[in-house]
mmCIF file of C-alpha atoms and ligand atoms in Angstrom:
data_model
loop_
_atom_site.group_PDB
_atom_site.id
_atom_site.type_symbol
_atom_site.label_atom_id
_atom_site.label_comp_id
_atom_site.label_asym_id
_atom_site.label_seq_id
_atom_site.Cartn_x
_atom_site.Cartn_y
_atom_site.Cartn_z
ATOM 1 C CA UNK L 366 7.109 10.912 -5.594
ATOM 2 C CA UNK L 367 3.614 9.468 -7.106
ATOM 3 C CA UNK L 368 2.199 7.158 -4.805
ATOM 4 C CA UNK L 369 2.458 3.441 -6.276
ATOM 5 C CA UNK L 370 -0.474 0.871 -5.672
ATOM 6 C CA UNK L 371 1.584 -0.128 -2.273
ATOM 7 C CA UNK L 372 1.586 2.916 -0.920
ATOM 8 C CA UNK L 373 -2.141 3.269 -1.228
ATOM 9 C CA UNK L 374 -2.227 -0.353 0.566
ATOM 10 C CA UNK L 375 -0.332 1.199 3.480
ATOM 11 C CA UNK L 376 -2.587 4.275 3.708
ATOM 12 C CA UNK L 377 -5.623 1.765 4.077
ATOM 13 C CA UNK L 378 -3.951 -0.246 6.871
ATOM 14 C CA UNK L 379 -2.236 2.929 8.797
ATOM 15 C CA UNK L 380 -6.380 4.202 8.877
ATOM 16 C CA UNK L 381 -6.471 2.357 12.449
ATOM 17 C CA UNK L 382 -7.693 5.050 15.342
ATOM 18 C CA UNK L 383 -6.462 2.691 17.835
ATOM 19 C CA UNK L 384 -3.006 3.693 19.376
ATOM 20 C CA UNK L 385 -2.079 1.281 22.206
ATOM 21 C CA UNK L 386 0.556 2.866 24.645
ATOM 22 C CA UNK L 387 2.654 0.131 24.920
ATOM 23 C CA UNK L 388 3.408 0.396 20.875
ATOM 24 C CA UNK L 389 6.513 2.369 20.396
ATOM 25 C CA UNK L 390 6.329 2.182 17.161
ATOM 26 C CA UNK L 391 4.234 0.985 14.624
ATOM 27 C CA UNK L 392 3.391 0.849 10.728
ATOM 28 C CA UNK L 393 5.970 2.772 8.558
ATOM 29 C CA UNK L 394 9.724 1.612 9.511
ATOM 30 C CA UNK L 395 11.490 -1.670 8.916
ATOM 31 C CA UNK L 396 10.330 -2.845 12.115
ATOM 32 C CA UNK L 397 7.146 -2.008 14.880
ATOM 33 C CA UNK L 398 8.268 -1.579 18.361
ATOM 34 C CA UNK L 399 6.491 -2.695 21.271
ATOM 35 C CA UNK L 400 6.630 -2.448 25.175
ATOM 36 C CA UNK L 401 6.312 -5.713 27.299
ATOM 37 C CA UNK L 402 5.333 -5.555 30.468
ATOM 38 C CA UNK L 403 6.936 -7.060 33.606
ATOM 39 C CA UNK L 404 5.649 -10.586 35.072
ATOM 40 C CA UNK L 405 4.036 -11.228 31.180
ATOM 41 C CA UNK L 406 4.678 -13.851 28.436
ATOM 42 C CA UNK L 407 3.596 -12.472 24.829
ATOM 43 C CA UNK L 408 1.516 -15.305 23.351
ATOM 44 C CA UNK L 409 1.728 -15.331 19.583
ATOM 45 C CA UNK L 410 0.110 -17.298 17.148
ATOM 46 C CA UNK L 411 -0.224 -17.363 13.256
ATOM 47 C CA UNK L 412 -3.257 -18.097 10.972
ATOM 48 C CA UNK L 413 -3.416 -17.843 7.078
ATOM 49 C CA UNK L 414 -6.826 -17.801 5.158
ATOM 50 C CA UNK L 415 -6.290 -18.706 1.629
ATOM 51 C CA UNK L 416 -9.525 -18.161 -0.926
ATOM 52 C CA UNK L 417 -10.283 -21.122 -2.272
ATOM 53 C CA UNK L 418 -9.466 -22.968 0.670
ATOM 54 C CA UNK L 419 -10.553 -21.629 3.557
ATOM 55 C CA UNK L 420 -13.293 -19.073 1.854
ATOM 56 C CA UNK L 421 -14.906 -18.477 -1.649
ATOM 57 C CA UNK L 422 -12.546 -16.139 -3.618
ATOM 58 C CA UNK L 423 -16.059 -13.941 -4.301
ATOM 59 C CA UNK L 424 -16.720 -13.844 -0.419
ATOM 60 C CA UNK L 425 -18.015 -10.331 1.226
ATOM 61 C CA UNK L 426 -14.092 -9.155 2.162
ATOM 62 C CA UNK L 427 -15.931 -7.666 5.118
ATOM 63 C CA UNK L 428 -16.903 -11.155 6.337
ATOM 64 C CA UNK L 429 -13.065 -12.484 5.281
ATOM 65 C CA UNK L 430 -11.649 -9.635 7.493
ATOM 66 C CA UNK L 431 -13.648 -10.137 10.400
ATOM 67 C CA UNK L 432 -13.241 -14.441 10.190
ATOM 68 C CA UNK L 433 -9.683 -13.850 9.535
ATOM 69 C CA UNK L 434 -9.028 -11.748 12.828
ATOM 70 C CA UNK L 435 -11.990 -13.619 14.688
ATOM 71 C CA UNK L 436 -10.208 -17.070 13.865
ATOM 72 C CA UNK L 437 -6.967 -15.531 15.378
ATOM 73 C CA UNK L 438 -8.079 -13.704 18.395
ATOM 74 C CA UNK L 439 -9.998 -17.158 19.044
ATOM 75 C CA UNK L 440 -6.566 -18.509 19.388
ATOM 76 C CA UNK L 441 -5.396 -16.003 21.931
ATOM 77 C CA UNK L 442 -8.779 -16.518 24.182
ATOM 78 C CA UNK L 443 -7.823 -20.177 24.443
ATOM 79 C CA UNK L 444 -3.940 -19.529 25.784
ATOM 80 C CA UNK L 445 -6.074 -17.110 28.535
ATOM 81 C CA UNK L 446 -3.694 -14.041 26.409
ATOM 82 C CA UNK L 447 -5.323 -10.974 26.172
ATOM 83 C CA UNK L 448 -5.047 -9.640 22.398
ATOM 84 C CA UNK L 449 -2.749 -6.695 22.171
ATOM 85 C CA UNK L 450 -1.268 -6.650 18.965
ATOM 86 C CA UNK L 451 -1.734 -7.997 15.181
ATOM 87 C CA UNK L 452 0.817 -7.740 11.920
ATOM 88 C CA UNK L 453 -1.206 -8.535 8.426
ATOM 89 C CA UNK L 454 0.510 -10.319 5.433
ATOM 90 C CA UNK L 455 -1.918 -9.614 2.468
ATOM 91 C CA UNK L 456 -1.616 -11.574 -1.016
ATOM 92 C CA UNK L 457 -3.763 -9.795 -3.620
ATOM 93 C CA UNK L 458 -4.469 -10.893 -7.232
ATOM 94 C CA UNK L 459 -4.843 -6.841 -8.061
ATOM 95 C CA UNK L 460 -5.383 -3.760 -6.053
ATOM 96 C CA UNK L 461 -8.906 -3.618 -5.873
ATOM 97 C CA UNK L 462 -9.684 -0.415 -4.055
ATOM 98 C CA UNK L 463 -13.954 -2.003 -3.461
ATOM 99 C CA UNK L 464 -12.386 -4.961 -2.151
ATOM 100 C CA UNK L 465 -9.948 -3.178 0.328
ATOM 101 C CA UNK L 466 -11.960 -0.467 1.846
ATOM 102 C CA UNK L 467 -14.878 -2.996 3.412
ATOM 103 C CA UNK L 468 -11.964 -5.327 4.614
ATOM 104 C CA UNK L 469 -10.579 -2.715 6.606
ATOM 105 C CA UNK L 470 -13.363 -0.929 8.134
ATOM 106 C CA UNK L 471 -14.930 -4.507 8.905
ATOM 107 C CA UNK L 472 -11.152 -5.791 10.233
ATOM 108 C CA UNK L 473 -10.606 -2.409 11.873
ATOM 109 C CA UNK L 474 -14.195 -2.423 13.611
ATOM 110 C CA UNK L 475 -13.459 -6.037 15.380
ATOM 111 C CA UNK L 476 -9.451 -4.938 15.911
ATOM 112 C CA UNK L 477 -10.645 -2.279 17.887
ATOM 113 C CA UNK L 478 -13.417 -3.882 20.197
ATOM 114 C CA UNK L 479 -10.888 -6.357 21.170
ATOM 115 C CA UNK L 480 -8.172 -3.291 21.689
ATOM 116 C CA UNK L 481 -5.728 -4.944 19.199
ATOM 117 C CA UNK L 482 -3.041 -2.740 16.875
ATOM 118 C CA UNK L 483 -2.031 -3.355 13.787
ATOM 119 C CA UNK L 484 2.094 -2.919 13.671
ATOM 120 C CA UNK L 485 3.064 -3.837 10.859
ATOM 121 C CA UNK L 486 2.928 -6.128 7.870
ATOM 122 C CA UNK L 487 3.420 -7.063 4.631
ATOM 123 C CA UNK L 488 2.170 -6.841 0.865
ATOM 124 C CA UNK L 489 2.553 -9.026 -1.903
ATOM 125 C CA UNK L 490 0.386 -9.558 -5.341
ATOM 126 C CA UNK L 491 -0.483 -13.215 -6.027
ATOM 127 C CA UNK L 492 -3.277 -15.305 -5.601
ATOM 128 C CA UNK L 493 -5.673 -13.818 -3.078
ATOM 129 C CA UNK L 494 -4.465 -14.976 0.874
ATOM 130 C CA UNK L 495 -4.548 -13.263 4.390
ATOM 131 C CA UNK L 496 -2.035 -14.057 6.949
ATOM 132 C CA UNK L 497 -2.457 -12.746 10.365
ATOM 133 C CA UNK L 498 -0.034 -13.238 13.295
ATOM 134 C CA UNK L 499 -1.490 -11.719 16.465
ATOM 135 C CA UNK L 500 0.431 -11.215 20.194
ATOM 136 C CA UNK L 501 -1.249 -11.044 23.355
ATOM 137 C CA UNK L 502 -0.462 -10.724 27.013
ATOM 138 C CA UNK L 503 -0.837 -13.153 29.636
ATOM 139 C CA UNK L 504 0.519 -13.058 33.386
ATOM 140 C CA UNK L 505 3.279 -15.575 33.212
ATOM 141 C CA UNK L 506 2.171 -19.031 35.097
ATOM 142 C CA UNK L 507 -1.066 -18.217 34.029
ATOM 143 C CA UNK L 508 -1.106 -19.085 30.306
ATOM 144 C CA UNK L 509 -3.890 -21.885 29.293
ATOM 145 C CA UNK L 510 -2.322 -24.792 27.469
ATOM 146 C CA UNK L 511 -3.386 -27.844 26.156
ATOM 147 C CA UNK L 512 -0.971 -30.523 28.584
ATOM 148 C CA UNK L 513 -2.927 -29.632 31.906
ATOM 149 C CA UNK L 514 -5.981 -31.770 32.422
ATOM 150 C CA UNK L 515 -6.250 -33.910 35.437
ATOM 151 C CA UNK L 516 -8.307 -36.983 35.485
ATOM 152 C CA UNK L 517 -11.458 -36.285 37.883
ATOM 153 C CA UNK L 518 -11.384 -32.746 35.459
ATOM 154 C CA UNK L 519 -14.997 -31.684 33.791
ATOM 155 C CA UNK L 520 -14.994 -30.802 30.880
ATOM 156 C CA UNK L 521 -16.674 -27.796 29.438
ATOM 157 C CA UNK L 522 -17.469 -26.060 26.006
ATOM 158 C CA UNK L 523 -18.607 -22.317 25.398
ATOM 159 C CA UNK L 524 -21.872 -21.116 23.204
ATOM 160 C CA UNK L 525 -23.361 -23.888 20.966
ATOM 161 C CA UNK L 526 -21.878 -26.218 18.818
ATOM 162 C CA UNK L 527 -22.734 -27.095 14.969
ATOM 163 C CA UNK L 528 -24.168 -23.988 13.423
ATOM 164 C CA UNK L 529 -21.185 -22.945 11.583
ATOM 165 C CA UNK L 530 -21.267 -26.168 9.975
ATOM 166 C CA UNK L 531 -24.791 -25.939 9.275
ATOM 167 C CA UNK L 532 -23.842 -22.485 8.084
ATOM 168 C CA UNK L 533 -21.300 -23.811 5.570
ATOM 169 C CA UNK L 534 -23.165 -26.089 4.015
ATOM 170 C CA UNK L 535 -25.518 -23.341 3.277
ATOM 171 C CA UNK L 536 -22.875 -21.259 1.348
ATOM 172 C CA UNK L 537 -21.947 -23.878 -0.318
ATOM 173 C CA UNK L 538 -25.653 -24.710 -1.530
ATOM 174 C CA UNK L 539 -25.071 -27.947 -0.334
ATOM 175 C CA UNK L 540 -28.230 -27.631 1.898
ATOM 176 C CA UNK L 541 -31.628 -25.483 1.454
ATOM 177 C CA UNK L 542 -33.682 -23.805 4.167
ATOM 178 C CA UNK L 543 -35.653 -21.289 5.206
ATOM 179 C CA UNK L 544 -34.256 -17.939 4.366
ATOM 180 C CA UNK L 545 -34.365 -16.673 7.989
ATOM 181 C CA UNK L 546 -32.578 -19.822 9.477
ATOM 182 C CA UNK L 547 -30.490 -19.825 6.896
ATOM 183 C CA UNK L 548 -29.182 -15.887 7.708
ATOM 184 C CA UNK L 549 -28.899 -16.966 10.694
ATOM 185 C CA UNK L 550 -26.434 -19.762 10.916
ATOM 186 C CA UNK L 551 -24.639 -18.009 7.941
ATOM 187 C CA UNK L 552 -23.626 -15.602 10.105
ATOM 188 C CA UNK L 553 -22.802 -17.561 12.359
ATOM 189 C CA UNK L 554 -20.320 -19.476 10.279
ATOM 190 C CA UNK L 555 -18.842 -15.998 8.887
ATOM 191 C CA UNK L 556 -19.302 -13.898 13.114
ATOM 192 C CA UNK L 557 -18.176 -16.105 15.697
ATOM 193 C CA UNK L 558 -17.390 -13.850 18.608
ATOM 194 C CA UNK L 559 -13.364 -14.712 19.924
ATOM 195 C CA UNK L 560 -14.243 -15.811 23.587
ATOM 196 C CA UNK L 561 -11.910 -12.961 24.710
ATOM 197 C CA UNK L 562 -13.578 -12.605 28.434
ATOM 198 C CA UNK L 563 -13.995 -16.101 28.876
ATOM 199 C CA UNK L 564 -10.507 -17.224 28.301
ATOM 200 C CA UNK L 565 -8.782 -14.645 31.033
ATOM 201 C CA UNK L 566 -11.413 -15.209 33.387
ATOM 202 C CA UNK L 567 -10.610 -19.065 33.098
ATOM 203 C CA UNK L 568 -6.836 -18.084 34.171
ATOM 204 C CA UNK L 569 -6.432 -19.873 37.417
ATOM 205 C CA UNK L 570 -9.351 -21.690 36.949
ATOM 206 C CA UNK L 571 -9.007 -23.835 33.945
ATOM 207 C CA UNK L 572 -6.477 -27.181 33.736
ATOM 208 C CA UNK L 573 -6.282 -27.176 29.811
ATOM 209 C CA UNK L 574 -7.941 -25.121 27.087
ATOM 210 C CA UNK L 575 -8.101 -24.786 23.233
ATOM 211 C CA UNK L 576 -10.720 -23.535 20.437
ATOM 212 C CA UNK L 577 -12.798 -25.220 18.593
ATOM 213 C CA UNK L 578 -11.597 -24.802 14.776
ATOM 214 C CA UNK L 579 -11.734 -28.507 13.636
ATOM 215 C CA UNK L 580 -14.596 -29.990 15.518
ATOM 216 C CA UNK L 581 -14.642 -31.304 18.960
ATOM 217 C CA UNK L 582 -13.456 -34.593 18.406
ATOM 218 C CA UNK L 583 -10.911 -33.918 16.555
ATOM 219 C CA UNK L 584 -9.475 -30.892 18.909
ATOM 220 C CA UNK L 585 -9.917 -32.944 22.289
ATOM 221 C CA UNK L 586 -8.353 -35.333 20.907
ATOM 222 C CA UNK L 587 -5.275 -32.420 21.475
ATOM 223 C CA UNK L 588 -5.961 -32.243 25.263
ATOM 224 C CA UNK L 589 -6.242 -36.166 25.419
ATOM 225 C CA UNK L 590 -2.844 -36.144 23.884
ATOM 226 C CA UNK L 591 -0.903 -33.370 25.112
ATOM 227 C CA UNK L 592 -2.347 -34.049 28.872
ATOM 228 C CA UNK L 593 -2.322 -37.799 28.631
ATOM 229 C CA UNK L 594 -5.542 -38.620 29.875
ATOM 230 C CA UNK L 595 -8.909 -40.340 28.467
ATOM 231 C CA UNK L 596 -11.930 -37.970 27.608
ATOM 232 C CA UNK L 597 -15.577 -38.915 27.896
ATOM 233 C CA UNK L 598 -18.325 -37.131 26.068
ATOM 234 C CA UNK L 599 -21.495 -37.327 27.055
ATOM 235 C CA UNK L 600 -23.372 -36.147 23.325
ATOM 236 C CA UNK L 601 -26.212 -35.656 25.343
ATOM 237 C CA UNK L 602 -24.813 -32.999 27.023
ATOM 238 C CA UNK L 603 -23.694 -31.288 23.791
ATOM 239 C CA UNK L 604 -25.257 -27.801 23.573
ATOM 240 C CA UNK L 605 -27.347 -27.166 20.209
ATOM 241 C CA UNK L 606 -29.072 -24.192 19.460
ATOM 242 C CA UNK L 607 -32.761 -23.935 18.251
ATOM 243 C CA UNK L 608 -31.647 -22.879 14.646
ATOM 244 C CA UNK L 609 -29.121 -26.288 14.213
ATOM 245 C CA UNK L 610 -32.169 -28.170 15.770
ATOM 246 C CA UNK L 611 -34.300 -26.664 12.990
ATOM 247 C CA UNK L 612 -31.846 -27.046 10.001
ATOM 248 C CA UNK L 613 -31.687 -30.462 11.317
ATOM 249 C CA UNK L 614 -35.685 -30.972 10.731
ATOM 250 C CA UNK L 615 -35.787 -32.060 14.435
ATOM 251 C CA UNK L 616 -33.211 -35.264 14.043
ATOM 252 C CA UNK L 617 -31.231 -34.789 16.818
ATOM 253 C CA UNK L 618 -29.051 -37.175 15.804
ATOM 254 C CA UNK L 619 -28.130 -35.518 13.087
ATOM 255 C CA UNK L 620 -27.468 -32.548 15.319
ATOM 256 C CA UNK L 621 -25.511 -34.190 17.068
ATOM 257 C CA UNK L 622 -23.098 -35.557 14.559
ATOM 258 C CA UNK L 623 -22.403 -31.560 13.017
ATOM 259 C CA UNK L 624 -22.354 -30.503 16.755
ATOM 260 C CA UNK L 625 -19.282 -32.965 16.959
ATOM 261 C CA UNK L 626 -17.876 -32.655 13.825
ATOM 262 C CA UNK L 627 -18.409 -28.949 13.066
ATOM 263 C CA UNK L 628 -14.838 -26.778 12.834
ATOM 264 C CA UNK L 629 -14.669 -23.246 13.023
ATOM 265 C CA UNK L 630 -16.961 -22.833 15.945
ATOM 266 C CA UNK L 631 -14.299 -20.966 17.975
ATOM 267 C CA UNK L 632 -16.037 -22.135 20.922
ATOM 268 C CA UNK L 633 -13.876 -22.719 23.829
ATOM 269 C CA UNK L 634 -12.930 -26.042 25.440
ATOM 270 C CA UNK L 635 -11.419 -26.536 28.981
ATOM 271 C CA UNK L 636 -11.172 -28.484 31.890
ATOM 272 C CA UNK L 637 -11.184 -27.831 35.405
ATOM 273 C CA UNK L 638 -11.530 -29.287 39.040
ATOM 274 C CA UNK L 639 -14.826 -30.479 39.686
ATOM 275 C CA UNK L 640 -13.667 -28.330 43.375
ATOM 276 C CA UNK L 641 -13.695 -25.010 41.342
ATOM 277 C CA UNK L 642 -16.971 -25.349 40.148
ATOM 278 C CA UNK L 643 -18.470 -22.516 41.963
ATOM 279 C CA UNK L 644 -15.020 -20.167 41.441
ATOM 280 C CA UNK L 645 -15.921 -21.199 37.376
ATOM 281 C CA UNK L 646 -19.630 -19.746 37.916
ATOM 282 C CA UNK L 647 -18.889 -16.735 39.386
ATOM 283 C CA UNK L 648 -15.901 -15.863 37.408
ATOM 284 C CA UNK L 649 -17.413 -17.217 33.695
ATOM 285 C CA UNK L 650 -20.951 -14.805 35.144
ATOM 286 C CA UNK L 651 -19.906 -11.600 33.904
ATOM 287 C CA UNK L 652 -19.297 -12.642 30.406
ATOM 288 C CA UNK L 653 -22.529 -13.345 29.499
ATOM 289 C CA UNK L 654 -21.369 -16.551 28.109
ATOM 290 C CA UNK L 655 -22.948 -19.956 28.612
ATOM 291 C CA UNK L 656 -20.928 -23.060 28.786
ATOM 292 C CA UNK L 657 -22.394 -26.439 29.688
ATOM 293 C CA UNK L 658 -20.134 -29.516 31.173
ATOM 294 C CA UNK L 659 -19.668 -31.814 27.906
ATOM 295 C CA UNK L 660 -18.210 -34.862 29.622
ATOM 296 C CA UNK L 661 -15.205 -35.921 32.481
ATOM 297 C CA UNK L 662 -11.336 -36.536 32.282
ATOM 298 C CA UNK L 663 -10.492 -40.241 33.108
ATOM 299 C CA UNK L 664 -7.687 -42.093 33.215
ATOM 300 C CA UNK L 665 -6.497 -43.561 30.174
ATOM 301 C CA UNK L 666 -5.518 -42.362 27.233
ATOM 302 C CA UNK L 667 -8.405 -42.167 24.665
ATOM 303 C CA UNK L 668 -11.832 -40.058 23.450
ATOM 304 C CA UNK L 669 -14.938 -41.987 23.934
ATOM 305 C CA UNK L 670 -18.684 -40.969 23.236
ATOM 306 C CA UNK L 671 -21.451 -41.706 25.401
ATOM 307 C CA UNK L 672 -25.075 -40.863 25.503
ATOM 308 C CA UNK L 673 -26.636 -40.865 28.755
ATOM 309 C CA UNK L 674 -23.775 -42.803 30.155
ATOM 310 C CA UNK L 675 -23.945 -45.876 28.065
ATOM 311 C CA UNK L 676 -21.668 -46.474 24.633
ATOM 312 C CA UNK L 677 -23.297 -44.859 21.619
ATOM 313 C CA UNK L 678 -26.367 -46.534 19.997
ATOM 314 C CA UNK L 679 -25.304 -45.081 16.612
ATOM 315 C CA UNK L 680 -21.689 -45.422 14.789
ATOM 316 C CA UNK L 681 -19.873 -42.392 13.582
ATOM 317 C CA UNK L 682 -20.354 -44.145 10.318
ATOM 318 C CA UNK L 683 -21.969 -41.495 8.219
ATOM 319 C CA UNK L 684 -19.521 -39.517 9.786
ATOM 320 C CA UNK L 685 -18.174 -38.372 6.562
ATOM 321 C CA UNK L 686 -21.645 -37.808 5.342
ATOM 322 C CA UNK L 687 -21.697 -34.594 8.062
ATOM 323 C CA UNK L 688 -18.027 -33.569 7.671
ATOM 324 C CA UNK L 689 -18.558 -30.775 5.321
ATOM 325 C CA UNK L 690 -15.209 -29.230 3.600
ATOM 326 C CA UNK L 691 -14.513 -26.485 1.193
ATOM 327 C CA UNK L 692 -11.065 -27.684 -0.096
HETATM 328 P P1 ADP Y 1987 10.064 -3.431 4.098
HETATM 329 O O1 ADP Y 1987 10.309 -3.445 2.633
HETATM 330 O O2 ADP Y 1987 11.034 -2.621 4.900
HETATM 331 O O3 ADP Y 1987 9.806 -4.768 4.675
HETATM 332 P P2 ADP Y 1987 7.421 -2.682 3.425
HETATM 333 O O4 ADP Y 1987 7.546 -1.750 2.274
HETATM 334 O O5 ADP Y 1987 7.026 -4.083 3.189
HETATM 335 O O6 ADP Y 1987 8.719 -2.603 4.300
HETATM 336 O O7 ADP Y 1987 6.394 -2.075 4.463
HETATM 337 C C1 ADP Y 1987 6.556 -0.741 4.928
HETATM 338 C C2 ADP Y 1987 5.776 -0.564 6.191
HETATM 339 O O8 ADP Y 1987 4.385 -0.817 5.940
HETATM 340 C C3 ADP Y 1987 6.226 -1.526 7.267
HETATM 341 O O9 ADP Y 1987 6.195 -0.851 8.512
HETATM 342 C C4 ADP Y 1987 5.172 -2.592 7.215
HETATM 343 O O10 ADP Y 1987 5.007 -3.186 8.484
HETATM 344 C C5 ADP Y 1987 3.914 -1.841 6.766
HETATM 345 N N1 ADP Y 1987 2.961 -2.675 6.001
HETATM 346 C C6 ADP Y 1987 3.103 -3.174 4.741
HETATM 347 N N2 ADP Y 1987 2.026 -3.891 4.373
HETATM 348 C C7 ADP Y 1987 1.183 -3.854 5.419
HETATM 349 C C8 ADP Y 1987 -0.087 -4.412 5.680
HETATM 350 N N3 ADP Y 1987 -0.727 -5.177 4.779
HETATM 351 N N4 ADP Y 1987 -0.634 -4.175 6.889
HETATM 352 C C9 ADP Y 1987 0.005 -3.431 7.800
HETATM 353 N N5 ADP Y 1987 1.177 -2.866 7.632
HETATM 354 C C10 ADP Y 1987 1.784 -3.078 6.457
HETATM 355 MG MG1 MG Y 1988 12.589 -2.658 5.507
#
């Protein structure tokens, strides 16, 4: 029989070299199979990129493939999971053969770094969207969730916060720079490494975790809820790289404000005992990761800023000035 457009699809996404023991079975029946083992949860989650919403219909597919599993894996690395498998749902307007072939070598490339099949999936024809749903591992008792922070907690974020939406408004030529910043903190909107390492070395360590994709404000706000405790941030202590500090023209205020507001950092946030500081240094060492202690859990049941200690001398006013959107 001739091979139909779908069947060229499946040959793309059966291309993976990776073959994971514990898969059974995997692209090419009705369903994959898979091999769990003892004393583990499976932690699943489910992301969908949509062009036009969450990137420019014309982006480099390489760049949608890799933000697409990145964004995904990110959520793994903040249950403490470690990725094992991944089933695709592609949406495409038309089989475009230049469009497929960098999206999977670039999705491919990241899926096997991080040791993650493809199983399985699915292939429509509509307007173009990418729908991932990825499964880890995780020791059972040991998952990271959101409900665990205890007041007395620090609280701690991974990398640097604010370039990706320094990046964004650079794709969308909302903002100009110098061509070299501006490559930079591109990619950095577009590459954000998943914080893989971090999150299982955290396991035992950490009271609550989650990633960074709407801004730290907004996402704390999840561990203030879902642990029922009060958050302070210390903006001060809010780690900015050189580049954001540059794009900024200096105004660290202004840093500030993306550094807070900024989504799709995929930055980890936790908490832990202020007594495991020492057990977070040496596990957090090999990764090669920095983190820096943002701010403290407290009793109550709200997110406050602080600088230096003492309330904020400037409102979030302007707020919506920094909170940049593609919708
Ligand atoms: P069915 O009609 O039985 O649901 P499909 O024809 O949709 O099966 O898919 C056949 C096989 O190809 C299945 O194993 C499915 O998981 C796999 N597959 C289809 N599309 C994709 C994709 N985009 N990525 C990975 N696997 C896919
Ligand atoms: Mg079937």
């Amino acid at each position: 029989m001739a091979k139909n457009e779908f069947d060229i699809i499946k040959h793309y996404f059966a291309q993976q070299q990776l073959h994971r023991d514990d898969v059974a079975l995997a692209i090419g029946d009705d369903c994959a199979l898979v091999d769990v083992p003892a004393d583990h949860y499976v932690a699943v989650s489910t992301d969908s990129l949509v062009a036009g919403t969450h990137f420019l219909a014309d982006a480099d597919p390489a760049l949608v493939a890799y933000k697409a599993l990145a964004s995904n894996l990110s959520d793994l690395a903040a249950m403490g999971a470690t990725p094992a498998w991944v089933s695709l749902a592609l949406t495409l307007p038309t089989i475009d053969e230049a469009w497929l072939a960098p999206f999977c070598h670039s999705f491919f490339e990241l899926a096997n770094q991080y040791n993650i099949q493809l199983i399985g999936g699915d292939t429509t024809k509509g307007p173009l969207s990418i729908t991932l749903t990825v499964q880890g591992l995780v020791p059972r008792g040991q998952a990271l969730t959101r409900s665990g922070a205890q007041v007395g907690d620090d609280v701690y974020v991974t990398g640097n916060l604010g370039d990706s939406a320094a990046g964004l408004t650079l794709i969308l030529n909302q903002h100009h720079c110098d061509a070299n910043l501006a490559s930079v903190l591109v990619e950095r909107h577009f590459k954000a490494s998943p914080r893989i390492s971090v999150g299982e070395s955290l396991r035992g360590i950490a009271s609550a975790a989650l990633d960074i994709s709407d801004g730290v404000v907004a996402d704390v706000k999840h561990i203030v809820d879902r642990s029922k405790v009060a958050i302070e941030i210390d903006v001060e202590q809010l780690p900015l790289s050189a580049e954001l500090l540059a794009f900024c023209g200096g105004d660290r205020q202004r840093a500030q404000q993306l550094a807070l507001s900024s989504g799709e950092e995929y930055e980890l946030c936790f908490t832990a005992p202020t007594a495991k500081r020492d057990a977070l240094k040496a596990a957090l060492a090999h990764t090669n990761v920095k983190y820096s202690c943002i701010g403290k859990v407290k009793a109550g049941s709200n997110l406050s800023l602080l600088q230096l200690g003492k309330p904020l001398t400037w409102q979030l006013s302007g707020w919506d000035h920094f909170v940049v959107t593609n919708n």
